[in-house]
PDB file of C-alpha atoms in Angstrom:
ATOM      1  CA  GLY A   1       4.084  85.887  -9.347  1.00  0.00           C
ATOM      2  CA  ARG A   2       1.881  88.853 -10.255  1.00  0.00           C
ATOM      3  CA  THR A   3      -1.225  87.019 -11.467  1.00  0.00           C
ATOM      4  CA  VAL A   4      -3.801  85.427  -9.152  1.00  0.00           C
ATOM      5  CA  ALA A   5      -6.540  83.043 -10.292  1.00  0.00           C
ATOM      6  CA  CYS A   6      -9.540  82.201  -8.134  1.00  0.00           C
ATOM      7  CA  GLY A   7     -13.004  80.706  -8.287  1.00  0.00           C
ATOM      8  CA  THR A   8     -16.058  81.624  -6.249  1.00  0.00           C
ATOM      9  CA  ASN A   9     -17.089  78.791  -3.940  1.00  0.00           C
ATOM     10  CA  ARG A  10     -19.426  76.324  -5.683  1.00  0.00           C
ATOM     11  CA  SER A  11     -19.623  78.458  -8.837  1.00  0.00           C
ATOM     12  CA  SER A  12     -18.335  77.615 -12.338  1.00  0.00           C
ATOM     13  CA  GLU A  13     -16.491  80.879 -13.003  1.00  0.00           C
ATOM     14  CA  VAL A  14     -12.718  81.461 -12.914  1.00  0.00           C
ATOM     15  CA  ARG A  15     -11.410  85.001 -12.518  1.00  0.00           C
ATOM     16  CA  PHE A  16      -7.917  86.481 -12.805  1.00  0.00           C
ATOM     17  CA  TYR A  17      -6.425  89.385 -10.911  1.00  0.00           C
ATOM     18  CA  ARG A  18      -3.183  91.327 -11.354  1.00  0.00           C
ATOM     19  CA  VAL A  19      -1.248  92.340  -8.251  1.00  0.00           C
ATOM     20  CA  ARG A  20      -0.018  95.921  -8.571  1.00  0.00           C
ATOM     21  CA  MET A  21       1.237  98.685  -6.316  1.00  0.00           C
ATOM     22  CA  LYS A  22      -1.285 101.329  -5.307  1.00  0.00           C
ATOM     23  CA  LYS A  23      -0.806 104.720  -6.944  1.00  0.00           C
ATOM     24  CA  GLU A  24      -0.685 106.504  -3.612  1.00  0.00           C
ATOM     25  CA  ALA A  25       2.071 104.126  -2.480  1.00  0.00           C
ATOM     26  CA  GLU A  26       4.071 104.826  -5.669  1.00  0.00           C
ATOM     27  CA  ASN A  27       3.780 108.605  -5.324  1.00  0.00           C
ATOM     28  CA  SER A  28       4.271 108.816  -1.582  1.00  0.00           C
ATOM     29  CA  SER A  29       7.871 108.955  -0.436  1.00  0.00           C
ATOM     30  CA  ILE A  30       6.760 108.464   3.168  1.00  0.00           C
ATOM     31  CA  ALA A  31       4.383 105.516   3.535  1.00  0.00           C
ATOM     32  CA  LYS A  32       2.958 104.124   6.727  1.00  0.00           C
ATOM     33  CA  SER A  33       4.415 100.740   7.575  1.00  0.00           C
ATOM     34  CA  SER A  34       0.925  99.527   8.500  1.00  0.00           C
ATOM     35  CA  ASP A  35      -0.524 100.272   5.046  1.00  0.00           C
ATOM     36  CA  PHE A  36      -0.548  97.396   2.567  1.00  0.00           C
ATOM     37  CA  PRO A  37       0.860  98.957  -0.653  1.00  0.00           C
ATOM     38  CA  TYR A  38      -0.661  96.510  -3.172  1.00  0.00           C
ATOM     39  CA  GLU A  39      -4.095  95.983  -4.702  1.00  0.00           C
ATOM     40  CA  LEU A  40      -5.847  93.438  -6.940  1.00  0.00           C
ATOM     41  CA  VAL A  41      -7.171  94.514 -10.353  1.00  0.00           C
ATOM     42  CA  GLU A  42      -9.326  92.028 -12.277  1.00  0.00           C
ATOM     43  CA  LEU A  43      -8.261  91.026 -15.796  1.00  0.00           C
ATOM     44  CA  VAL A  44     -11.844  90.888 -17.052  1.00  0.00           C
ATOM     45  CA  LYS A  45     -11.056  89.569 -20.541  1.00  0.00           C
ATOM     46  CA  ARG A  46      -9.523  86.409 -19.074  1.00  0.00           C
ATOM     47  CA  ARG A  47     -12.625  85.455 -17.080  1.00  0.00           C
ATOM     48  CA  PHE A  48     -14.176  82.162 -18.182  1.00  0.00           C
ATOM     49  CA  SER A  49     -16.708  79.542 -17.060  1.00  0.00           C
ATOM     50  CA  THR A  50     -16.398  75.767 -16.797  1.00  0.00           C
ATOM     51  CA  SER A  51     -19.061  73.118 -17.288  1.00  0.00           C
ATOM     52  CA  SER A  52     -19.148  72.121 -13.618  1.00  0.00           C
ATOM     53  CA  LYS A  53     -19.229  73.843 -10.243  1.00  0.00           C
ATOM     54  CA  LEU A  54     -15.742  74.305  -8.850  1.00  0.00           C
ATOM     55  CA  ASP A  55     -14.309  72.920  -5.631  1.00  0.00           C
ATOM     56  CA  HIS A  56     -10.727  74.076  -6.163  1.00  0.00           C
ATOM     57  CA  VAL A  57      -8.792  76.426  -8.448  1.00  0.00           C
ATOM     58  CA  SER A  58      -4.997  76.179  -8.662  1.00  0.00           C
ATOM     59  CA  ALA A  59      -3.129  78.605 -10.913  1.00  0.00           C
ATOM     60  CA  CYS A  60       0.432  78.040 -12.011  1.00  0.00           C
ATOM     61  CA  ILE A  61       2.701  79.152 -14.841  1.00  0.00           C
ATOM     62  CA  ALA A  62       3.555  75.935 -16.637  1.00  0.00           C
ATOM     63  CA  ASP A  63       6.273  77.481 -18.798  1.00  0.00           C
ATOM     64  CA  HIS A  64       8.817  79.337 -16.679  1.00  0.00           C
ATOM     65  CA  SER A  65      10.772  80.411 -19.763  1.00  0.00           C
ATOM     66  CA  CYS A  66       7.781  82.193 -21.269  1.00  0.00           C
ATOM     67  CA  SER A  67       5.141  84.065 -19.261  1.00  0.00           C
ATOM     68  CA  SER A  68       2.702  84.022 -22.193  1.00  0.00           C
ATOM     69  CA  PHE A  69       1.136  80.770 -20.974  1.00  0.00           C
ATOM     70  CA  HIS A  70      -0.696  80.257 -17.688  1.00  0.00           C
ATOM     71  CA  LEU A  71      -1.690  76.741 -16.685  1.00  0.00           C
ATOM     72  CA  VAL A  72      -4.793  76.723 -14.494  1.00  0.00           C
ATOM     73  CA  PHE A  73      -6.228  73.643 -12.776  1.00  0.00           C
ATOM     74  CA  THR A  74      -9.860  73.408 -11.717  1.00  0.00           C
ATOM     75  CA  SER A  75     -11.711  70.541 -10.080  1.00  0.00           C
ATOM     76  CA  GLY A  76     -15.380  69.776  -9.669  1.00  0.00           C
ATOM     77  CA  GLU A  77     -18.021  67.103 -10.065  1.00  0.00           C
ATOM     78  CA  SER A  78     -18.479  66.047 -13.688  1.00  0.00           C
ATOM     79  CA  ALA A  79     -21.889  65.029 -15.013  1.00  0.00           C
ATOM     80  CA  ALA A  80     -20.183  63.003 -17.748  1.00  0.00           C
ATOM     81  CA  GLN A  81     -18.294  61.034 -15.059  1.00  0.00           C
ATOM     82  CA  HIS A  82     -21.437  60.356 -12.982  1.00  0.00           C
ATOM     83  CA  GLY A  83     -20.615  62.915 -10.299  1.00  0.00           C
ATOM     84  CA  GLN A  84     -16.945  61.962  -9.881  1.00  0.00           C
ATOM     85  CA  LYS A  85     -14.447  64.752  -9.294  1.00  0.00           C
ATOM     86  CA  VAL A  86     -12.382  65.583 -12.373  1.00  0.00           C
ATOM     87  CA  THR A  87      -9.379  67.905 -12.635  1.00  0.00           C
ATOM     88  CA  ALA A  88      -9.262  70.015 -15.799  1.00  0.00           C
ATOM     89  CA  ALA A  89      -6.291  71.992 -17.140  1.00  0.00           C
ATOM     90  CA  TRP A  90      -6.863  75.336 -18.886  1.00  0.00           C
ATOM     91  CA  ASP A  91      -4.847  77.977 -20.655  1.00  0.00           C
ATOM     92  CA  GLY A  92      -5.456  80.990 -18.430  1.00  0.00           C
ATOM     93  CA  LYS A  93      -4.488  83.492 -21.145  1.00  0.00           C
ATOM     94  CA  VAL A  94      -7.155  82.518 -23.694  1.00  0.00           C
ATOM     95  CA  GLY A  95     -10.082  84.267 -22.037  1.00  0.00           C
ATOM     96  CA  SER A  96     -13.812  83.748 -22.471  1.00  0.00           C
ATOM     97  CA  ALA A  97     -13.977  84.131 -26.267  1.00  0.00           C
ATOM     98  CA  SER A  98     -12.889  80.573 -27.031  1.00  0.00           C
ATOM     99  CA  HIS A  99     -12.148  78.363 -24.094  1.00  0.00           C
ATOM    100  CA  ASP A 100     -11.873  74.577 -24.093  1.00  0.00           C
ATOM    101  CA  ALA A 101     -10.052  72.500 -21.505  1.00  0.00           C
ATOM    102  CA  LEU A 102      -6.567  71.343 -22.490  1.00  0.00           C
ATOM    103  CA  ALA A 103      -7.096  68.045 -20.692  1.00  0.00           C
ATOM    104  CA  SER A 104      -9.278  66.372 -18.054  1.00  0.00           C
ATOM    105  CA  VAL A 105      -7.768  63.807 -15.694  1.00  0.00           C
ATOM    106  CA  LYS A 106      -8.743  62.017 -12.489  1.00  0.00           C
ATOM    107  CA  THR A 107      -6.142  63.014  -9.903  1.00  0.00           C
ATOM    108  CA  GLY A 108      -8.180  61.569  -7.032  1.00  0.00           C
ATOM    109  CA  GLY A 109      -8.853  62.934  -3.577  1.00  0.00           C
ATOM    110  CA  SER A 110     -10.377  66.345  -2.935  1.00  0.00           C
ATOM    111  CA  GLY A 111      -9.393  67.673  -6.358  1.00  0.00           C
ATOM    112  CA  ASP A 112      -6.825  70.207  -5.120  1.00  0.00           C
ATOM    113  CA  VAL A 113      -3.675  70.016  -7.273  1.00  0.00           C
ATOM    114  CA  ARG A 114       0.037  70.352  -6.536  1.00  0.00           C
ATOM    115  CA  LEU A 115       2.351  71.378  -9.406  1.00  0.00           C
ATOM    116  CA  SER A 116       6.081  70.706  -9.102  1.00  0.00           C
ATOM    117  CA  GLN A 117       8.394  73.729  -8.902  1.00  0.00           C
ATOM    118  CA  ASP A 118       9.882  72.983 -12.335  1.00  0.00           C
ATOM    119  CA  GLY A 119       6.400  72.734 -13.877  1.00  0.00           C
ATOM    120  CA  LYS A 120       6.936  69.134 -15.003  1.00  0.00           C
ATOM    121  CA  PHE A 121       4.613  67.069 -12.801  1.00  0.00           C
ATOM    122  CA  PHE A 122       1.317  67.590 -11.014  1.00  0.00           C
ATOM    123  CA  CYS A 123      -0.814  65.416  -8.743  1.00  0.00           C
ATOM    124  CA  GLY A 124      -3.760  65.455  -6.388  1.00  0.00           C
ATOM    125  CA  ARG A 125      -3.041  66.728  -2.881  1.00  0.00           C
ATOM    126  CA  GLY A 126      -4.885  63.950  -1.084  1.00  0.00           C
ATOM    127  CA  GLY A 127      -8.210  63.855   0.695  1.00  0.00           C
ATOM    128  CA  GLY A 128     -11.095  61.397   0.543  1.00  0.00           C
ATOM    129  CA  SER A 129     -10.153  57.731   0.292  1.00  0.00           C
ATOM    130  CA  MET A 130      -7.062  58.368  -1.824  1.00  0.00           C
ATOM    131  CA  SER A 131      -4.295  55.863  -0.873  1.00  0.00           C
ATOM    132  CA  GLU A 132      -2.003  56.451  -3.830  1.00  0.00           C
ATOM    133  CA  VAL A 133      -0.499  59.460  -5.599  1.00  0.00           C
ATOM    134  CA  LYS A 134      -0.771  59.558  -9.378  1.00  0.00           C
ATOM    135  CA  LEU A 135       1.726  61.870 -11.081  1.00  0.00           C
ATOM    136  CA  PHE A 136       0.810  63.452 -14.424  1.00  0.00           C
ATOM    137  CA  GLU A 137       3.291  65.111 -16.767  1.00  0.00           C
ATOM    138  CA  VAL A 138       3.250  68.595 -18.277  1.00  0.00           C
ATOM    139  CA  VAL A 139       4.892  67.768 -21.617  1.00  0.00           C
ATOM    140  CA  ARG A 140       7.236  70.326 -23.219  1.00  0.00           C
ATOM    141  CA  LYS A 141       8.376  70.655 -26.817  1.00  0.00           C
ATOM    142  CA  LYS A 142      11.197  72.308 -28.745  1.00  0.00           C
ATOM    143  CA  VAL A 143      10.403  75.488 -30.654  1.00  0.00           C
ATOM    144  CA  LYS A 144      12.541  76.558 -33.598  1.00  0.00           C
ATOM    145  CA  GLY A 145      14.852  79.406 -32.670  1.00  0.00           C
ATOM    146  CA  GLU A 146      14.194  78.979 -28.920  1.00  0.00           C
ATOM    147  CA  ILE A 147      16.630  77.539 -26.394  1.00  0.00           C
ATOM    148  CA  ASN A 148      14.061  76.703 -23.725  1.00  0.00           C
ATOM    149  CA  LEU A 149      11.302  74.125 -24.139  1.00  0.00           C
ATOM    150  CA  HIS A 150       7.712  75.357 -24.439  1.00  0.00           C
ATOM    151  CA  PHE A 151       4.413  73.894 -23.245  1.00  0.00           C
ATOM    152  CA  ASP A 152       2.970  71.163 -25.480  1.00  0.00           C
ATOM    153  CA  LYS A 153       0.279  69.113 -23.702  1.00  0.00           C
ATOM    154  CA  ILE A 154      -0.882  67.360 -20.542  1.00  0.00           C
ATOM    155  CA  SER A 155      -0.342  63.615 -20.290  1.00  0.00           C
ATOM    156  CA  PRO A 156      -3.810  61.968 -20.412  1.00  0.00           C
ATOM    157  CA  LYS A 157      -2.677  59.159 -18.107  1.00  0.00           C
ATOM    158  CA  SER A 158      -0.476  59.163 -15.024  1.00  0.00           C
ATOM    159  CA  VAL A 159       3.227  58.545 -15.701  1.00  0.00           C
ATOM    160  CA  MET A 160       4.100  57.409 -12.147  1.00  0.00           C
ATOM    161  CA  THR A 161       2.223  56.182  -9.085  1.00  0.00           C
ATOM    162  CA  LEU A 162       3.348  56.370  -5.459  1.00  0.00           C
ATOM    163  CA  PHE A 163       1.688  53.572  -3.477  1.00  0.00           C
ATOM    164  CA  VAL A 164       1.237  54.119   0.277  1.00  0.00           C
ATOM    165  CA  ASN A 165      -0.326  52.085   3.086  1.00  0.00           C
ATOM    166  CA  ALA A 166      -2.723  54.749   4.391  1.00  0.00           C
ATOM    167  CA  LYS A 167      -4.855  57.619   3.155  1.00  0.00           C
ATOM    168  CA  VAL A 168      -2.915  60.478   1.570  1.00  0.00           C
ATOM    169  CA  VAL A 169      -3.217  63.816   3.402  1.00  0.00           C
ATOM    170  CA  ASP A 170      -0.942  66.019   1.283  1.00  0.00           C
ATOM    171  CA  VAL A 171       1.956  65.921  -1.184  1.00  0.00           C
ATOM    172  CA  ALA A 172       4.876  68.239  -1.975  1.00  0.00           C
ATOM    173  CA  PHE A 173       7.788  68.197  -4.424  1.00  0.00           C
ATOM    174  CA  LEU A 174      11.460  68.906  -3.721  1.00  0.00           C
ATOM    175  CA  TYR A 175      13.636  70.782  -6.217  1.00  0.00           C
ATOM    176  CA  ASP A 176      17.308  69.932  -6.833  1.00  0.00           C
ATOM    177  CA  ASN A 177      19.373  73.049  -7.536  1.00  0.00           C
ATOM    178  CA  ASN A 178      22.175  71.108  -9.246  1.00  0.00           C
ATOM    179  CA  SER A 179      20.055  69.238 -11.799  1.00  0.00           C
ATOM    180  CA  ARG A 180      17.372  71.999 -11.823  1.00  0.00           C
ATOM    181  CA  VAL A 181      14.537  69.481 -11.731  1.00  0.00           C
ATOM    182  CA  CYS A 182      12.105  68.212  -9.110  1.00  0.00           C
ATOM    183  CA  ASP A 183      13.525  64.777  -8.366  1.00  0.00           C
ATOM    184  CA  ARG A 184      11.762  63.945  -5.075  1.00  0.00           C
ATOM    185  CA  ALA A 185       8.291  63.937  -3.573  1.00  0.00           C
ATOM    186  CA  VAL A 186       7.186  64.016   0.064  1.00  0.00           C
ATOM    187  CA  VAL A 187       3.940  62.188   0.861  1.00  0.00           C
ATOM    188  CA  CYS A 188       2.093  62.674   4.165  1.00  0.00           C
ATOM    189  CA  THR A 189      -0.471  60.072   5.226  1.00  0.00           C
ATOM    190  CA  SER A 190      -3.264  59.823   7.782  1.00  0.00           C
ATOM    191  CA  ASP A 191      -1.210  57.578  10.107  1.00  0.00           C
ATOM    192  CA  GLY A 192       1.428  60.312  10.583  1.00  0.00           C
ATOM    193  CA  ALA A 193       3.961  58.887   8.113  1.00  0.00           C
ATOM    194  CA  VAL A 194       6.158  61.290   6.115  1.00  0.00           C
ATOM    195  CA  GLN A 195       7.644  59.476   3.122  1.00  0.00           C
ATOM    196  CA  LEU A 196      10.478  60.665   0.869  1.00  0.00           C
ATOM    197  CA  TRP A 197      10.259  59.318  -2.695  1.00  0.00           C
ATOM    198  CA  SER A 198      12.776  59.481  -5.539  1.00  0.00           C
ATOM    199  CA  LEU A 199      11.332  60.526  -8.910  1.00  0.00           C
ATOM    200  CA  ASP A 200      14.741  60.284 -10.588  1.00  0.00           C
ATOM    201  CA  VAL A 201      13.769  57.190 -12.570  1.00  0.00           C
ATOM    202  CA  GLU A 202      13.189  56.242 -16.201  1.00  0.00           C
ATOM    203  CA  TYR A 203       9.417  56.449 -15.875  1.00  0.00           C
ATOM    204  CA  ARG A 204       8.948  56.407 -19.671  1.00  0.00           C
ATOM    205  CA  LEU A 205      10.481  52.916 -19.543  1.00  0.00           C
ATOM    206  CA  LYS A 206       8.035  51.937 -16.756  1.00  0.00           C
ATOM    207  CA  GLU A 207      10.617  52.187 -13.963  1.00  0.00           C
ATOM    208  CA  ASP A 208       8.820  52.716 -10.661  1.00  0.00           C
ATOM    209  CA  PRO A 209       9.626  55.575  -8.264  1.00  0.00           C
ATOM    210  CA  LYS A 210      11.651  54.528  -5.207  1.00  0.00           C
ATOM    211  CA  LEU A 211      10.777  55.015  -1.539  1.00  0.00           C
ATOM    212  CA  LEU A 212      13.961  56.439   0.031  1.00  0.00           C
ATOM    213  CA  CYS A 213      13.017  56.722   3.704  1.00  0.00           C
ATOM    214  CA  THR A 214      10.172  57.375   6.135  1.00  0.00           C
ATOM    215  CA  THR A 215       9.734  59.292   9.371  1.00  0.00           C
ATOM    216  CA  THR A 216       6.657  59.817  11.533  1.00  0.00           C
ATOM    217  CA  VAL A 217       4.826  62.711  13.172  1.00  0.00           C
ATOM    218  CA  ASP A 218       2.866  61.918  16.333  1.00  0.00           C
ATOM    219  CA  LYS A 219      -0.133  64.131  15.556  1.00  0.00           C
ATOM    220  CA  ARG A 220      -2.593  64.373  12.662  1.00  0.00           C
ATOM    221  CA  ILE A 221      -0.990  66.082   9.638  1.00  0.00           C
ATOM    222  CA  VAL A 222      -2.945  69.020   8.189  1.00  0.00           C
ATOM    223  CA  ALA A 223      -0.789  70.304   5.310  1.00  0.00           C
ATOM    224  CA  ILE A 224       2.732  70.422   3.850  1.00  0.00           C
ATOM    225  CA  ASP A 225       4.686  72.881   1.720  1.00  0.00           C
ATOM    226  CA  SER A 226       8.224  72.787   0.311  1.00  0.00           C
ATOM    227  CA  SER A 227      10.730  75.515  -0.557  1.00  0.00           C
ATOM    228  CA  PHE A 228      11.917  76.176  -4.107  1.00  0.00           C
ATOM    229  CA  ARG A 229      15.695  76.440  -3.670  1.00  0.00           C
ATOM    230  CA  THR A 230      16.431  74.212  -0.666  1.00  0.00           C
ATOM    231  CA  ASP A 231      15.721  70.697   0.600  1.00  0.00           C
ATOM    232  CA  ARG A 232      13.444  72.036   3.321  1.00  0.00           C
ATOM    233  CA  PHE A 233       9.737  71.466   3.834  1.00  0.00           C
ATOM    234  CA  ALA A 234       7.244  72.444   6.532  1.00  0.00           C
ATOM    235  CA  ILE A 235       4.332  70.493   8.026  1.00  0.00           C
ATOM    236  CA  VAL A 236       1.522  71.698  10.302  1.00  0.00           C
ATOM    237  CA  THR A 237      -0.349  69.258  12.538  1.00  0.00           C
ATOM    238  CA  GLY A 238      -3.682  69.048  14.309  1.00  0.00           C
ATOM    239  CA  ASP A 239      -2.167  69.954  17.703  1.00  0.00           C
ATOM    240  CA  ARG A 240      -1.495  73.498  16.347  1.00  0.00           C
ATOM    241  CA  SER A 241       2.221  72.798  15.799  1.00  0.00           C
ATOM    242  CA  LEU A 242       4.654  73.659  12.995  1.00  0.00           C
ATOM    243  CA  HIS A 243       7.444  71.230  12.055  1.00  0.00           C
ATOM    244  CA  VAL A 244      10.305  72.103   9.682  1.00  0.00           C
ATOM    245  CA  PHE A 245      12.366  69.310   8.086  1.00  0.00           C
ATOM    246  CA  THR A 246      15.379  68.895   5.788  1.00  0.00           C
ATOM    247  CA  ALA A 247      15.512  65.951   3.353  1.00  0.00           C
ATOM    248  CA  SER A 248      18.475  64.244   1.743  1.00  0.00           C
ATOM    249  CA  SER A 249      19.196  64.257  -1.971  1.00  0.00           C
ATOM    250  CA  CYS A 250      18.484  61.303  -4.241  1.00  0.00           C
ATOM    251  CA  SER A 251      22.198  60.503  -4.437  1.00  0.00           C
ATOM    252  CA  ALA A 252      22.735  60.298  -0.657  1.00  0.00           C
ATOM    253  CA  SER A 253      24.139  56.944   0.448  1.00  0.00           C
ATOM    254  CA  LYS A 254      21.915  57.036   3.535  1.00  0.00           C
ATOM    255  CA  PRO A 255      18.642  58.861   2.783  1.00  0.00           C
ATOM    256  CA  PHE A 256      17.256  60.888   5.683  1.00  0.00           C
ATOM    257  CA  ILE A 257      14.519  63.267   6.831  1.00  0.00           C
ATOM    258  CA  ASN A 258      15.824  65.446   9.667  1.00  0.00           C
ATOM    259  CA  LEU A 259      13.583  67.490  11.966  1.00  0.00           C
ATOM    260  CA  ASP A 260      15.131  70.982  12.180  1.00  0.00           C
ATOM    261  CA  PHE A 261      12.769  72.492  14.746  1.00  0.00           C
ATOM    262  CA  THR A 262       9.183  72.551  16.033  1.00  0.00           C
ATOM    263  CA  VAL A 263       6.968  75.480  17.064  1.00  0.00           C
ATOM    264  CA  ASP A 264       4.171  74.467  19.445  1.00  0.00           C
ATOM    265  CA  GLU A 265       0.709  76.079  19.386  1.00  0.00           C
ATOM    266  CA  CYS A 266       1.186  78.413  16.417  1.00  0.00           C
ATOM    267  CA  HIS A 267      -2.453  79.531  16.521  1.00  0.00           C
ATOM    268  CA  ALA A 268      -4.939  79.276  19.375  1.00  0.00           C
ATOM    269  CA  ASP A 269      -7.730  78.027  17.088  1.00  0.00           C
ATOM    270  CA  GLY A 270      -5.565  75.589  15.128  1.00  0.00           C
ATOM    271  CA  VAL A 271      -3.518  75.815  11.920  1.00  0.00           C
ATOM    272  CA  GLY A 272      -5.276  75.774   8.541  1.00  0.00           C
ATOM    273  CA  ASP A 273      -2.383  75.949   6.097  1.00  0.00           C
ATOM    274  CA  VAL A 274       1.372  76.476   5.737  1.00  0.00           C
ATOM    275  CA  LYS A 275       3.683  78.076   3.163  1.00  0.00           C
ATOM    276  CA  ILE A 276       7.483  78.186   3.130  1.00  0.00           C
ATOM    277  CA  CYS A 277       9.479  80.807   1.212  1.00  0.00           C
ATOM    278  CA  PRO A 278      11.685  79.777  -1.761  1.00  0.00           C
ATOM    279  CA  GLU A 279      14.913  80.087   0.276  1.00  0.00           C
ATOM    280  CA  GLY A 280      13.468  78.088   3.175  1.00  0.00           C
ATOM    281  CA  LYS A 281      14.280  80.848   5.694  1.00  0.00           C
ATOM    282  CA  CYS A 282      10.729  81.922   6.524  1.00  0.00           C
ATOM    283  CA  VAL A 283       7.554  79.896   7.111  1.00  0.00           C
ATOM    284  CA  TYR A 284       4.008  81.304   7.076  1.00  0.00           C
ATOM    285  CA  THR A 285       1.107  79.695   8.938  1.00  0.00           C
ATOM    286  CA  ARG A 286      -2.593  80.556   8.621  1.00  0.00           C
ATOM    287  CA  ALA A 287      -5.126  80.124  11.392  1.00  0.00           C
ATOM    288  CA  ALA A 288      -7.796  77.468  10.861  1.00  0.00           C
ATOM    289  CA  ALA A 289     -10.762  79.685  11.697  1.00  0.00           C
ATOM    290  CA  GLY A 290      -9.400  83.219  12.059  1.00  0.00           C
ATOM    291  CA  LYS A 291      -7.702  85.535   9.557  1.00  0.00           C
ATOM    292  CA  ASP A 292      -4.288  85.656  11.268  1.00  0.00           C
ATOM    293  CA  VAL A 293      -1.153  84.794   9.260  1.00  0.00           C
ATOM    294  CA  PHE A 294       2.083  84.432  11.250  1.00  0.00           C
ATOM    295  CA  ALA A 295       5.635  84.512   9.852  1.00  0.00           C
ATOM    296  CA  TRP A 296       8.255  82.297  11.516  1.00  0.00           C
ATOM    297  CA  ARG A 297      11.996  82.649  11.043  1.00  0.00           C
ATOM    298  CA  ALA A 298      13.431  79.285   9.988  1.00  0.00           C
ATOM    299  CA  THR A 299      17.182  79.998   9.996  1.00  0.00           C
TER     300      THR A 299
END
């Protein structure tokens, strides 16, 4: 959680920054509550360029047992694919000296990528004419003398597909604390549907994911985010509202998506994005046009 990756709009360069506490904040025993105590310091040796101009950059650590590997996703129009958007996966620790993409896949949609909390699956986050969600696998391998699995490769083809009846707006994964894997996905579509899917299937044996249940939101869905340690997820809609839900587990006899609460008119100029904390107790919303970020208690 201390490394940030970003790309300049419509450029081909990816840069990395380390989040660290300011020296004056470390040395001062009395700090003003209004002062932000952290700063960003660029890791210049990790900077690298891609072969296409970037639309999105998503940085994630693919191997949670070993911080020596950073998985970075970029998307942009590929000349080799006749202008189609392609998502490429990179090792963010290699740097500019020798940098080739680990894999290039077509996730569909806008090119923005969602990685599951356990680092096992990733997919496109919707956009464009995308009416299905293709899930790709981050493959792990055993290393001699190590208990935890380590990163191996990216699956060149999708391992599962979630078929929906409308355009996909956004996707999120849900983490199960008992099995310690992401076993569900929530898909939001342009017609206001919120679908809960089970990923707890033998996908290597071609078993299809299962649609558990569906609920609807009256207004246009903008974005979704899910917590790490709970079954909660948050959705923001085009009428400037925030909706927080709780989903059932895969083993529930009657699958459900319950609406916990709604906050109307979060931002006067609309809501641009939403994030929910790992424990599901706090939700952050960002204004669509302004710079305001609001924190909402979700207990």
